[in-house]
Structure formats: structure tokens, C-alpha cells
Coordinates of C-alpha atoms and ligand atoms in Angstrom, one line a residue:
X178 CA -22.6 -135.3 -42.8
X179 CA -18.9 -136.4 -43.8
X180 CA -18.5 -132.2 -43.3
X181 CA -19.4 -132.5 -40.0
X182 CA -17.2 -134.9 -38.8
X183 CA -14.2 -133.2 -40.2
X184 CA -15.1 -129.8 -38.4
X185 CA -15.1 -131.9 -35.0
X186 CA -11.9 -133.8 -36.0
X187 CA -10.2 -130.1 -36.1
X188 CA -12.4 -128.1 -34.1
X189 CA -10.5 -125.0 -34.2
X190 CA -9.0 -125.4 -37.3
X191 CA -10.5 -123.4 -40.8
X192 CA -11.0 -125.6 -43.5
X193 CA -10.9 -124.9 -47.0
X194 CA -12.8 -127.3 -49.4
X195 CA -13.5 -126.6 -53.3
X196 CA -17.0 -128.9 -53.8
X197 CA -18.1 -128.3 -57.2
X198 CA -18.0 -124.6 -56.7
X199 CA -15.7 -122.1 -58.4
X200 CA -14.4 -120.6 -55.9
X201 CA -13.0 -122.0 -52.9
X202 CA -15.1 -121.9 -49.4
X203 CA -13.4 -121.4 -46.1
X204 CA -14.8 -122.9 -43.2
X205 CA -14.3 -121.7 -39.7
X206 CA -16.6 -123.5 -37.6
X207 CA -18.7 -122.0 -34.6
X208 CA -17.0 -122.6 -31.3
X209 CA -20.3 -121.5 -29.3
X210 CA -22.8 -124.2 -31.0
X211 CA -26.3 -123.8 -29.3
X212 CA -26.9 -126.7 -26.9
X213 CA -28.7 -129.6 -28.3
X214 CA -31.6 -129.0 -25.6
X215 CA -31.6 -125.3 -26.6
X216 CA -32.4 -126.4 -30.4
X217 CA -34.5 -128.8 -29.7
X218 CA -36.7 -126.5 -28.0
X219 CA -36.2 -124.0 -31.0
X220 CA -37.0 -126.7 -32.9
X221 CA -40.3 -127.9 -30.9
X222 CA -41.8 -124.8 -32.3
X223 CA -39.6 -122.7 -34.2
X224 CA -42.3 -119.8 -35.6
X225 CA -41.4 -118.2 -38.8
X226 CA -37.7 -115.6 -38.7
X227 CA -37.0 -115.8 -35.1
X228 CA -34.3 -118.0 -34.3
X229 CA -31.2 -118.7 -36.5
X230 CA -28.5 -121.5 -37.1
X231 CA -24.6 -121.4 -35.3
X232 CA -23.2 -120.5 -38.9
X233 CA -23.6 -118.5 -41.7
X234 CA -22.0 -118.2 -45.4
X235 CA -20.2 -114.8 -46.3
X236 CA -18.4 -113.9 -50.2
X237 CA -17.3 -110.4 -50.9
X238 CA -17.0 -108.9 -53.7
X239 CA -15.0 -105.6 -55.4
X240 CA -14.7 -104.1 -58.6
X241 CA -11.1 -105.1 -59.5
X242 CA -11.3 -108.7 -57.5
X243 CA -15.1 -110.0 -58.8
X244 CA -16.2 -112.8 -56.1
X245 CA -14.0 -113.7 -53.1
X246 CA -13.5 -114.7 -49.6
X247 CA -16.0 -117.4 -49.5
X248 CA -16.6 -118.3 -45.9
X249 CA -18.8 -120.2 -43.7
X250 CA -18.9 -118.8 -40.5
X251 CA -19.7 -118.7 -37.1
X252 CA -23.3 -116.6 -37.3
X253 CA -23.2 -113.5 -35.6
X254 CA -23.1 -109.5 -36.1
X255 CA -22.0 -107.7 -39.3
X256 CA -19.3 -105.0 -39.0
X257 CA -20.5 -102.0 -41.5
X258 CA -18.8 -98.8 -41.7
X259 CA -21.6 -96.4 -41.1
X260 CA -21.0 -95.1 -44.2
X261 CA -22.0 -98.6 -46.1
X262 CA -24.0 -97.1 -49.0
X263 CA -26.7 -100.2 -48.2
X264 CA -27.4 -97.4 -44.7
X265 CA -28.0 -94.7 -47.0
X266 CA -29.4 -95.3 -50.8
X267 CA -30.3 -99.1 -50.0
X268 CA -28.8 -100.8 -52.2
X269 CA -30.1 -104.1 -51.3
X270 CA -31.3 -107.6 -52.5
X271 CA -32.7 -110.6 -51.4
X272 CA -34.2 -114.1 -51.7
X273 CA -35.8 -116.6 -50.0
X274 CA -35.7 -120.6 -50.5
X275 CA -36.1 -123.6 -48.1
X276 CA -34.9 -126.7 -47.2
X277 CA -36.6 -129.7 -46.6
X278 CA -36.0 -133.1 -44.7
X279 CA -37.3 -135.9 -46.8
X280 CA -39.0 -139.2 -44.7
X281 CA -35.4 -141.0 -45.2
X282 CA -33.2 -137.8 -43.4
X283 CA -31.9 -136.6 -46.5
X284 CA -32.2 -132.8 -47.1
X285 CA -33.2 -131.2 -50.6
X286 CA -34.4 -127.5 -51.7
X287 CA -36.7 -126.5 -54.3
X288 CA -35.2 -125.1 -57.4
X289 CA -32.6 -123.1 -56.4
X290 CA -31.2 -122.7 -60.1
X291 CA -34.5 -120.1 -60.1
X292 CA -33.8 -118.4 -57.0
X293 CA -29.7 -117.4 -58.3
X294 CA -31.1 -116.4 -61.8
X295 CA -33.7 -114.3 -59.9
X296 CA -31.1 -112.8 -57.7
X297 CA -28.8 -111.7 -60.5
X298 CA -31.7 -110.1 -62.1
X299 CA -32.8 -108.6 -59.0
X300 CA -29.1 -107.5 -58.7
X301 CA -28.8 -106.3 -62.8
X302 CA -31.9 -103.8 -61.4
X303 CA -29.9 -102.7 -58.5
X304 CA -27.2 -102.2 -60.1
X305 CA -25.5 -105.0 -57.8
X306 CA -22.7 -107.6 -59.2
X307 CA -24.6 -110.5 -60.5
X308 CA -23.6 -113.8 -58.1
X309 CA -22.7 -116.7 -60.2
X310 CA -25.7 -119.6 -60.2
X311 CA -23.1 -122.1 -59.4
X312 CA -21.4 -120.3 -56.0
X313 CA -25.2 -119.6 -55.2
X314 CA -26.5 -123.1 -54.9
X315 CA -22.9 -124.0 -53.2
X316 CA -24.2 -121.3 -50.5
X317 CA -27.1 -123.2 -50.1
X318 CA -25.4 -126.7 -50.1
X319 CA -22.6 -125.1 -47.4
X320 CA -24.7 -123.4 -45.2
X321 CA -27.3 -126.4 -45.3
X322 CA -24.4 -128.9 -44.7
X323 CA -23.0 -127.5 -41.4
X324 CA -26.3 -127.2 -39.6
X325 CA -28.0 -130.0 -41.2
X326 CA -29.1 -130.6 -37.9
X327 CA -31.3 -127.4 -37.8
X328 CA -33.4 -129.1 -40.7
X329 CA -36.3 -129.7 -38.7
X330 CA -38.3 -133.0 -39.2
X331 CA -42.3 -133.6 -40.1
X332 CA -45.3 -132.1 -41.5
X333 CA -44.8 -128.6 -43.2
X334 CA -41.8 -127.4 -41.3
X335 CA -38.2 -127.0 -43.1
X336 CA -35.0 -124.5 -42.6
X337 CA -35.7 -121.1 -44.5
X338 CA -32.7 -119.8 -46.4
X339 CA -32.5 -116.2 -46.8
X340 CA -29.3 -115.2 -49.5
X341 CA -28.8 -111.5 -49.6
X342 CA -26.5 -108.8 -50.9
X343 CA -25.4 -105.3 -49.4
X344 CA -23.5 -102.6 -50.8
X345 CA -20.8 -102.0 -48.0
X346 CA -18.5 -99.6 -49.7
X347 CA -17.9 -97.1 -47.7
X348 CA -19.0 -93.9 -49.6
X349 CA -21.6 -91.1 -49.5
X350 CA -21.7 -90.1 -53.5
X351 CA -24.5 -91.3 -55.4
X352 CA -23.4 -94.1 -57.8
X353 CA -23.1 -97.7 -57.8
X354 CA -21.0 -99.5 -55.0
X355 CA -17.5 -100.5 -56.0
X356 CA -17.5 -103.4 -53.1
X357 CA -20.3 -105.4 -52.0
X358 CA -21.2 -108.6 -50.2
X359 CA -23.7 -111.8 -50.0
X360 CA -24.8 -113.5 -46.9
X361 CA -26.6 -116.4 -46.5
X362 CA -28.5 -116.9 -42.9
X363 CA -31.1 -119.8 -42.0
X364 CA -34.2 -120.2 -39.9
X365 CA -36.2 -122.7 -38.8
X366 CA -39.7 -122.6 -40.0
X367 CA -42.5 -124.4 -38.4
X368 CA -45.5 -125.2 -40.2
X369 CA -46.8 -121.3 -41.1
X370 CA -50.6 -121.9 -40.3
X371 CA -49.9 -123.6 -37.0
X372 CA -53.8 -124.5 -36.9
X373 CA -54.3 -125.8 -39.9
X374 CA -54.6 -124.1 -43.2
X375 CA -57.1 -120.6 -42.6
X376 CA -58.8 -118.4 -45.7
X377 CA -57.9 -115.0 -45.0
X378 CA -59.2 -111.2 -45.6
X379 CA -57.1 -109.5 -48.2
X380 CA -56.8 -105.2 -47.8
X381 CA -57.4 -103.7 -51.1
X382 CA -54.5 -100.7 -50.6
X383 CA -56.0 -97.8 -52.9
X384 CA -53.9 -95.2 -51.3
X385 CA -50.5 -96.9 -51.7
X386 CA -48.8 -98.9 -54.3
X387 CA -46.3 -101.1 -54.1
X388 CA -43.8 -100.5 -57.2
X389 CA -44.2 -98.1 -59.9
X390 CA -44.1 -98.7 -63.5
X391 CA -40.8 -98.6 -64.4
X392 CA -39.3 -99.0 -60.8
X393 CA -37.9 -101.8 -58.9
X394 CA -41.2 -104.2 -58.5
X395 CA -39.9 -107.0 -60.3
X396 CA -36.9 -107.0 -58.2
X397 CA -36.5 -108.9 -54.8
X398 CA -34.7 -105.8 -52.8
X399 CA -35.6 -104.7 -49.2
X400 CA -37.1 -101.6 -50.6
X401 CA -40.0 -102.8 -51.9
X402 CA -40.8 -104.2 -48.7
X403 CA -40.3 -101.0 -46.5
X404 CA -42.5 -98.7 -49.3
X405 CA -45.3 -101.5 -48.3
X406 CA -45.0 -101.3 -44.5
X407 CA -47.3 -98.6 -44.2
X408 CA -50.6 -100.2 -46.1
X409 CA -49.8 -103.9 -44.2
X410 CA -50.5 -101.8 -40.7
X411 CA -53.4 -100.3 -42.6
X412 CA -54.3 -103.7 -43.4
X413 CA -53.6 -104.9 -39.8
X414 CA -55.6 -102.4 -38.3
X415 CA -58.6 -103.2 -40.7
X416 CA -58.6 -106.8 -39.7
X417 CA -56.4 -107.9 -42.4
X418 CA -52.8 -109.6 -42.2
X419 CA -52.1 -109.0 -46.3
X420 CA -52.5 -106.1 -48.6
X421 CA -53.7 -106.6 -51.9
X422 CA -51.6 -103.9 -54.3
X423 CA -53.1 -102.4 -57.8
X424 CA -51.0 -101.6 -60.7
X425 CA -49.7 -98.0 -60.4
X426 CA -50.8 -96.3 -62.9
X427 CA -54.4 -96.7 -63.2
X428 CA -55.4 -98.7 -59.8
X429 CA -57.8 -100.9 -61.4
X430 CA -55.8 -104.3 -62.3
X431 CA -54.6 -106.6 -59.8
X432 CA -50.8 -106.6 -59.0
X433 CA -50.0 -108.9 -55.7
X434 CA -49.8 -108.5 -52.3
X435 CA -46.7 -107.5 -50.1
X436 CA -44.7 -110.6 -50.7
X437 CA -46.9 -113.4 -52.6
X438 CA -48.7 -113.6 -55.3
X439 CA -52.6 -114.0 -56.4
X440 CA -54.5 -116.7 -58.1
X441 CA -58.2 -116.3 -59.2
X442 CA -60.0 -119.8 -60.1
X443 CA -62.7 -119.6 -62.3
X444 CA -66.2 -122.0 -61.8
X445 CA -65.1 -123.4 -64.8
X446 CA -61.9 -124.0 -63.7
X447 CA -59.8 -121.6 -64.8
X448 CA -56.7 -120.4 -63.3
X449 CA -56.5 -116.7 -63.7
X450 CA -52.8 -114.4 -62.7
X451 CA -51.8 -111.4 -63.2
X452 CA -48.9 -111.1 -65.9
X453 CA -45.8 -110.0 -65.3
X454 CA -45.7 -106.4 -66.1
X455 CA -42.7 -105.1 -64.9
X456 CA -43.7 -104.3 -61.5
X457 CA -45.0 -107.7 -60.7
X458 CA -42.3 -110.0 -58.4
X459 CA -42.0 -113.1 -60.5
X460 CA -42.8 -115.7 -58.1
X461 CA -41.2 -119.5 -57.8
X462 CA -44.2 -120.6 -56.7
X463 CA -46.3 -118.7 -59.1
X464 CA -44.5 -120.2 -62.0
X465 CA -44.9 -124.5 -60.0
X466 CA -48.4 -123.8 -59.4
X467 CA -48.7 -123.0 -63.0
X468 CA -47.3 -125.5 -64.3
X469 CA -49.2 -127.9 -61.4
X470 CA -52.3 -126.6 -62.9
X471 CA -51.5 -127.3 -66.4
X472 CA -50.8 -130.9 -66.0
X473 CA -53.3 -131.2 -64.5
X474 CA -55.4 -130.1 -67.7
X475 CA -56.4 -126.4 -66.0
X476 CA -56.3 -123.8 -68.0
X477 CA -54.3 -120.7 -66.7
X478 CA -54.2 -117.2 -68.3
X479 CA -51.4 -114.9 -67.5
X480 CA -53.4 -111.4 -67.9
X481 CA -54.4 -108.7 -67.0
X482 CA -57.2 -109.0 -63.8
X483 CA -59.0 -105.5 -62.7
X484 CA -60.5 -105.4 -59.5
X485 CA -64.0 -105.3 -60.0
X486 CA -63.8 -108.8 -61.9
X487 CA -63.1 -110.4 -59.1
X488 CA -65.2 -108.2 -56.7
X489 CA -68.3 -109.1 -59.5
X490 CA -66.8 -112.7 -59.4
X491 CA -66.9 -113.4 -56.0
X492 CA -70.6 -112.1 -56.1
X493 CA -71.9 -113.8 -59.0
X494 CA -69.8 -117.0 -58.2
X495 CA -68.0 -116.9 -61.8
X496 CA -64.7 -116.1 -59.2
X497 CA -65.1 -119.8 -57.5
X498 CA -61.8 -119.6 -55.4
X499 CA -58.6 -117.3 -54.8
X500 CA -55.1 -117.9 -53.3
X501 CA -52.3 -116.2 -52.8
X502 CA -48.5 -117.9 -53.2
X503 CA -45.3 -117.9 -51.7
X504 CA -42.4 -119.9 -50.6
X505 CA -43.0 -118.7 -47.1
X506 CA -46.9 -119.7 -46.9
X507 CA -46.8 -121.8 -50.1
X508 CA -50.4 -122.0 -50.7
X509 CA -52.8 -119.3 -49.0
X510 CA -56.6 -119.5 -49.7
X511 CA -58.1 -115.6 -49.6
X512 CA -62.3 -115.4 -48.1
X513 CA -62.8 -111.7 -48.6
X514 CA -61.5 -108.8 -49.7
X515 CA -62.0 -105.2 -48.3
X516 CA -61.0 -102.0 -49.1
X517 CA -62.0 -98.4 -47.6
X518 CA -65.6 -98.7 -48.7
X519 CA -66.0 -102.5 -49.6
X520 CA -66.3 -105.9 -48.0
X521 CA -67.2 -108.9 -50.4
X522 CA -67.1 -112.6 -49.9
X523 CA -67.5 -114.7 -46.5
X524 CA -64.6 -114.4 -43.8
X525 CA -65.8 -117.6 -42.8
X526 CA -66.1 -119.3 -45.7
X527 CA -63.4 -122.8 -46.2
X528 CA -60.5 -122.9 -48.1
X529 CA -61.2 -123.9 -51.9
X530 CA -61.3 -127.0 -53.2
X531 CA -58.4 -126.6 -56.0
X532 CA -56.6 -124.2 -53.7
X533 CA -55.9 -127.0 -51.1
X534 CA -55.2 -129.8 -53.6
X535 CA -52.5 -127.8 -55.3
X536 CA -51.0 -126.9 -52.1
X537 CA -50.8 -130.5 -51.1
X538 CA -49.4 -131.4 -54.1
X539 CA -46.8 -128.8 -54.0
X540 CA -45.8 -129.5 -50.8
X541 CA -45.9 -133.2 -51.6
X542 CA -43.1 -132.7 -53.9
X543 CA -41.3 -130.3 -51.8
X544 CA -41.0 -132.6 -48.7
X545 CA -40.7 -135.5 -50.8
X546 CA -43.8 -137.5 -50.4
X547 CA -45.0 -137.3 -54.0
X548 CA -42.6 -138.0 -56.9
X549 CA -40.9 -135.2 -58.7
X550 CA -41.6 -135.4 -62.4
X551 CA -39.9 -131.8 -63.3
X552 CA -37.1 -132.4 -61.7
X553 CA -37.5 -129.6 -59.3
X554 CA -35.9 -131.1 -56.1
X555 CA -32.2 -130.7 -55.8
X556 CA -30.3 -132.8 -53.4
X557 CA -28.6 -130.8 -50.7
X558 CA -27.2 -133.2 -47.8
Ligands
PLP212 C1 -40.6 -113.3 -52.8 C2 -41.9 -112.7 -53.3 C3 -42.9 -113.4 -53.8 C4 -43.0 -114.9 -53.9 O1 -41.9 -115.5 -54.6 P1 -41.6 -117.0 -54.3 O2 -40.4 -117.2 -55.2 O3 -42.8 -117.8 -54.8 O4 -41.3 -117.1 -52.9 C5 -44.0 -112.7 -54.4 N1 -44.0 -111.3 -54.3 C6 -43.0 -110.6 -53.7 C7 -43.1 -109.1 -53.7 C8 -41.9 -111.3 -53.2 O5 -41.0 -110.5 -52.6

């Protein structure tokens, strides 16, 4: 809040402040601010990616000067030469974090330290400079700061952060970019099942895959993400909103779906995931629910899943639940499953028992109505 005032004290002056960050952030603040009534109304029901805050965070970065340039900015248009290797051989990372307004205004995110260690490995596999963890979680902290008033308040809803690096040398050989640059943009995000929590069908993609063995699965780059385009509109047009992927090589074990990962729970009350093979994104809400589960005195496996165990599950009732997790939808419980000549379990059916109560709990902790015993909250504003 101090921030604030200072950027109204000198409205069109740029401010440079150090924080606890190693490189020093410049701040030019927007001079078009939304209208309060305009962002209420965004905020009244802000849906998931559709509107953004007045500012932005922007660092570049070349070979010979590492990191640079921090700045907080008004949010608006890039400028890329159309030459920007990121246009042609996507060279490309990303991430994805929220933050939340606790009952007493303050605003905190959700182990950010996991999201920058993520991002330089993600960036290591992209052959991207790694960001430092320390000038990540300031991008958070500055971006958050100036439009703390775009943290909306109550229930499930929260800013969405979304840090990501280009390649914006300008350059049309095939090699590593000498220059790059990270952004951070935010979002308002309302609560993502708008009618309560809803089970959902789950397309089994047997045509497509989403990473190979050996490629860039484990990686958070926009990639990924276009490669699984096609099967979600397969999935769409079978009644479906996810896609359920198989591992690559043999298509019998269960990898994750286009951006979350799966859960089985056992009748006995076993947690059953996939392990992290290489191609499997390693979740931040995989690994909390995990260690939810295990306090809890569940045990979870980390192994290898095929297919028809949980098709045989889900019929014989060993399969008792299944979920899949992200930071976008945090918790969400999967009914049924199809594929091209399949259909098991009950569209209908509730959410599970031990699906919803670990949700709660997450989000408990995340919008800080439950205490925090890891130490996972990290104070923002
Ligand atoms: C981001 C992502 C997830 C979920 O990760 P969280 O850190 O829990 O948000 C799972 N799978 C893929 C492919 C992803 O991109």
C-alpha cells in the first residue's frame, strides 16, 4: 500500500526502488488506470484469462548483460521484431501462480519459491536463461503491489499470475537466443466452477500424445500446450472439456491431462499418481495434495497407473474416486472416462468424498482460513 501512495504523490514520475531484490525495479506507473466502476464490474465476475490489471512487470535479458531493466509498467502491447525467434522455433516458457486476499485484506501466494525453481528448469529444457528465484518472487511481490486493488475479495476467487519468458532476439538461424525477456501479467479469477464444484468426463486421447519421452513434457513451455489443442476439441466435441493423455511409448499408463494432473483413490484409501517420468509436468498442487494426504495418514504411491486399472477400478469399485489438480481449478473430481470405443463410470455421479475434503483444505490454507503448518503461504502485500 505504502507503494501506492508514492506512485500518486509523483504521478508521472518513474520510480526506482531496490526491495529485497537484486536487481533494481523501475516503476513507471499507468497513466490510463481502468475506472474504479469499470473494475468493479470486472471484478463482480471476472471469469478465468479475460481481463487484466493497468500494469505489468518486464526484465530483459542478453548474453553479455545477464538480467536487466527491471520494470513495472503500464500493461499493454509487446513490440517484437517479426523476426523474434519465440515467432518461429517457440522458444517459450511459462508459469502460473495466484494470489489471494486473506479475511484481514492482506494478500499472500502459494509457494512461489516452487514456481521460480520450476521456471528455471523449464527454462534449463528450453535452453532459456534461468531467472533468479529471488527477482522471480519480487515480480510477483511488484506486480501484486501496484494493483493490489485487483485482488478480488471472497470465496474461491484470487488474481492469477502468469510469469513467462520469450526469446526476442531477432534472428532466423537455429540456435539458442542470445537475448530474451520475462513478463509478468495478472488476471482476475473468479471462482472456476461458478456453480459449485461439478465431476467431469475425462477424453481418453489414444491418437495423440502430449510429450514424448525424451521431449519437453516436464517443461512448462507454450508448446506443450499447442501440440494438445487438437485432442481438447476432440475431447470438446465428444462431450468432454479435458483430455486424458497416455504415456508415449506404449499408450497404456496414465500420464495427465492438458494442464493438471490425476489422482486415483483407492476403496481403501489409497492415493494413487502417476510418477514423474520425464514427460509428466510436475505439478505444485500435485506435490500439496500429496503431502495433504500424507498427514493426513493416506497412503500415496507415485507409480506407474495403466489405463485399464482404473477402467477395471471404476467397474469393480477398487477405483473409489478420481481428481484431477491444478492451480487454475485446484481440485477437480473426474465421473467418467471415454475414449473412441469406451464409456465407464456415471456422468452423474457426486464429487468424492476425499476429493472434496482435500480441496477444501487446500483452499483453506490458500485463502487463509485454515492455519498453515508447512509454511507454504508467503506474504505479498
Ligand atoms: C501447470 C500444469 C500443471 C499443474 O501444475 P500446478 O503447479 O499444480 O499448477 C499440470 N500439468 C501441466 C501440463 C501443466 O502445464
Amino acid at each position: 500500500m505504502a507503494i501506492i501512495s508514492r506512485i500518486d504523490d509523483t504521478f508521472q514520475l518513474t520510480i526506482t526502488m531496490t526491495a529485497q531484490s537484486t536487481i533494481p525495479f523501475k516503476i513507471t506507473p499507468s497513466t490510463a488506470f481502468q475506472q474504479l466502476a469499470e473494475r468493479e464490474a470486472i471484478l463482480e465476475n471476472p471469469g478465468f484469462g479475460k481481463h487484466f490489471t493497468d500494469h505489468m512487470v518486464a526484465i530483459d535479458w542478453t548474453l553479455d548483460d545477464g538480467w536487466h531493466g527491471a520494470h513495472v509498467m503500464p500493461y499493454g502491447p509487446l513490440l517484437l521484431d517479426p523476426a523474434a525467434s519465440v515467432l518461429h522455433y517457440a522458444q517459450e516458457i511459462f508459469e502460473g501462480l495466484k494470489a489471494y486476499r486473506h479475511p484481514d485484506g492482506s494478500i499472500w501466494t502459494f509457494r512461489p519459491q516452487a514456481n521460480a525453481e520450476r521456471m528455471q528448469r523449464s527454462a534449463k529444457r528450453l535452453a532459456l536463461p534461468e531467472l533468479p528465484t529471488d527477482i522471480f518472487v519480487e515480480s510477483i511481490r511488484q506486480i501484486v503491489s501496484i494493483d493490489a486493488d485487483w485482488v478480488p475479495t471472497g470465496g474461491e476467487t484470487s488474481l492469477y499470475l502468469r510469469p513467462f519468458m520469450i526469446a526476442n532476439e531477432s534472428f532466423l538461424g537455429v540456435r539458442s537466443a542470445q537475448k530474451a525477456a520475462y513478463y509478468v501479467i495478472a488476471s482476475p479469477a473468479g471462482a472456476y466452477f461458478a456453480k459449485g464444484v461439478a465431476p467431469v468426463s475425462i477424453w481418453v486421447s489414444t491418437e495423440y500424445t502430449r510429450a514424448a519421452s525424451g521431449g519437453t513434457g516436464a517443461a512448462k513451455c507454450g508448446g506443450n500446450y499447442a501440440a494438445s489443442l487438437l485432442p481438447q476439441q476432440e475431447a470438446y466435441a465428444n462431450g468432454c472439456p479435458q483430455v486424458l493423455f497416455l504415456d508415449p511409448l506404449e499408450g497404456k499408463y496414465l500420464e495427465e491431462l492438458g494442464g493438471m494432473n490425476v489422482f486415483l483413490v483407492m476403496k481403501d484409501g489409497t492415493l494413487v499418481t502417476p510418477e514423474l517420468t520425464g514427460s509428466i509436468l510436475e505439478g505444485v498442487t500435485r506435490a500439496s495434495i500429496i503431502q495433504l494426504a500424507r498427514d493426513r495418514g493416506h497412503k500415496v504411491e507415485e507409480r506407474r497407473v495403466t489405463l485399464d486399472e482404473w477402467k477395471n477400478g471404476m467397474v469393480s469399485g477398487e477405483v473409489a474416486e478420481a481428481f484431477a489438480c491444478g492451480t487454475a481449478a485446484v481440485v477437480t473430481p473426474i465421473a467418467a472416462l471415454k475414449g473412441r470405443n469406451f464409456m465407464v463410470g456415471d456422468e452423474t455421479a457426486p464429487a468424492g468424498k476425499l476429493t472434496m475434503s482435500l480441496r477444501q483444505e487446500l483452499t483453506d490454507i490458500q485463502h487463509g482460513r485454515a492455519p498453515d503448518p508447512h509454511g507454504w503461504m508467503v506474504r505479498l502485500v
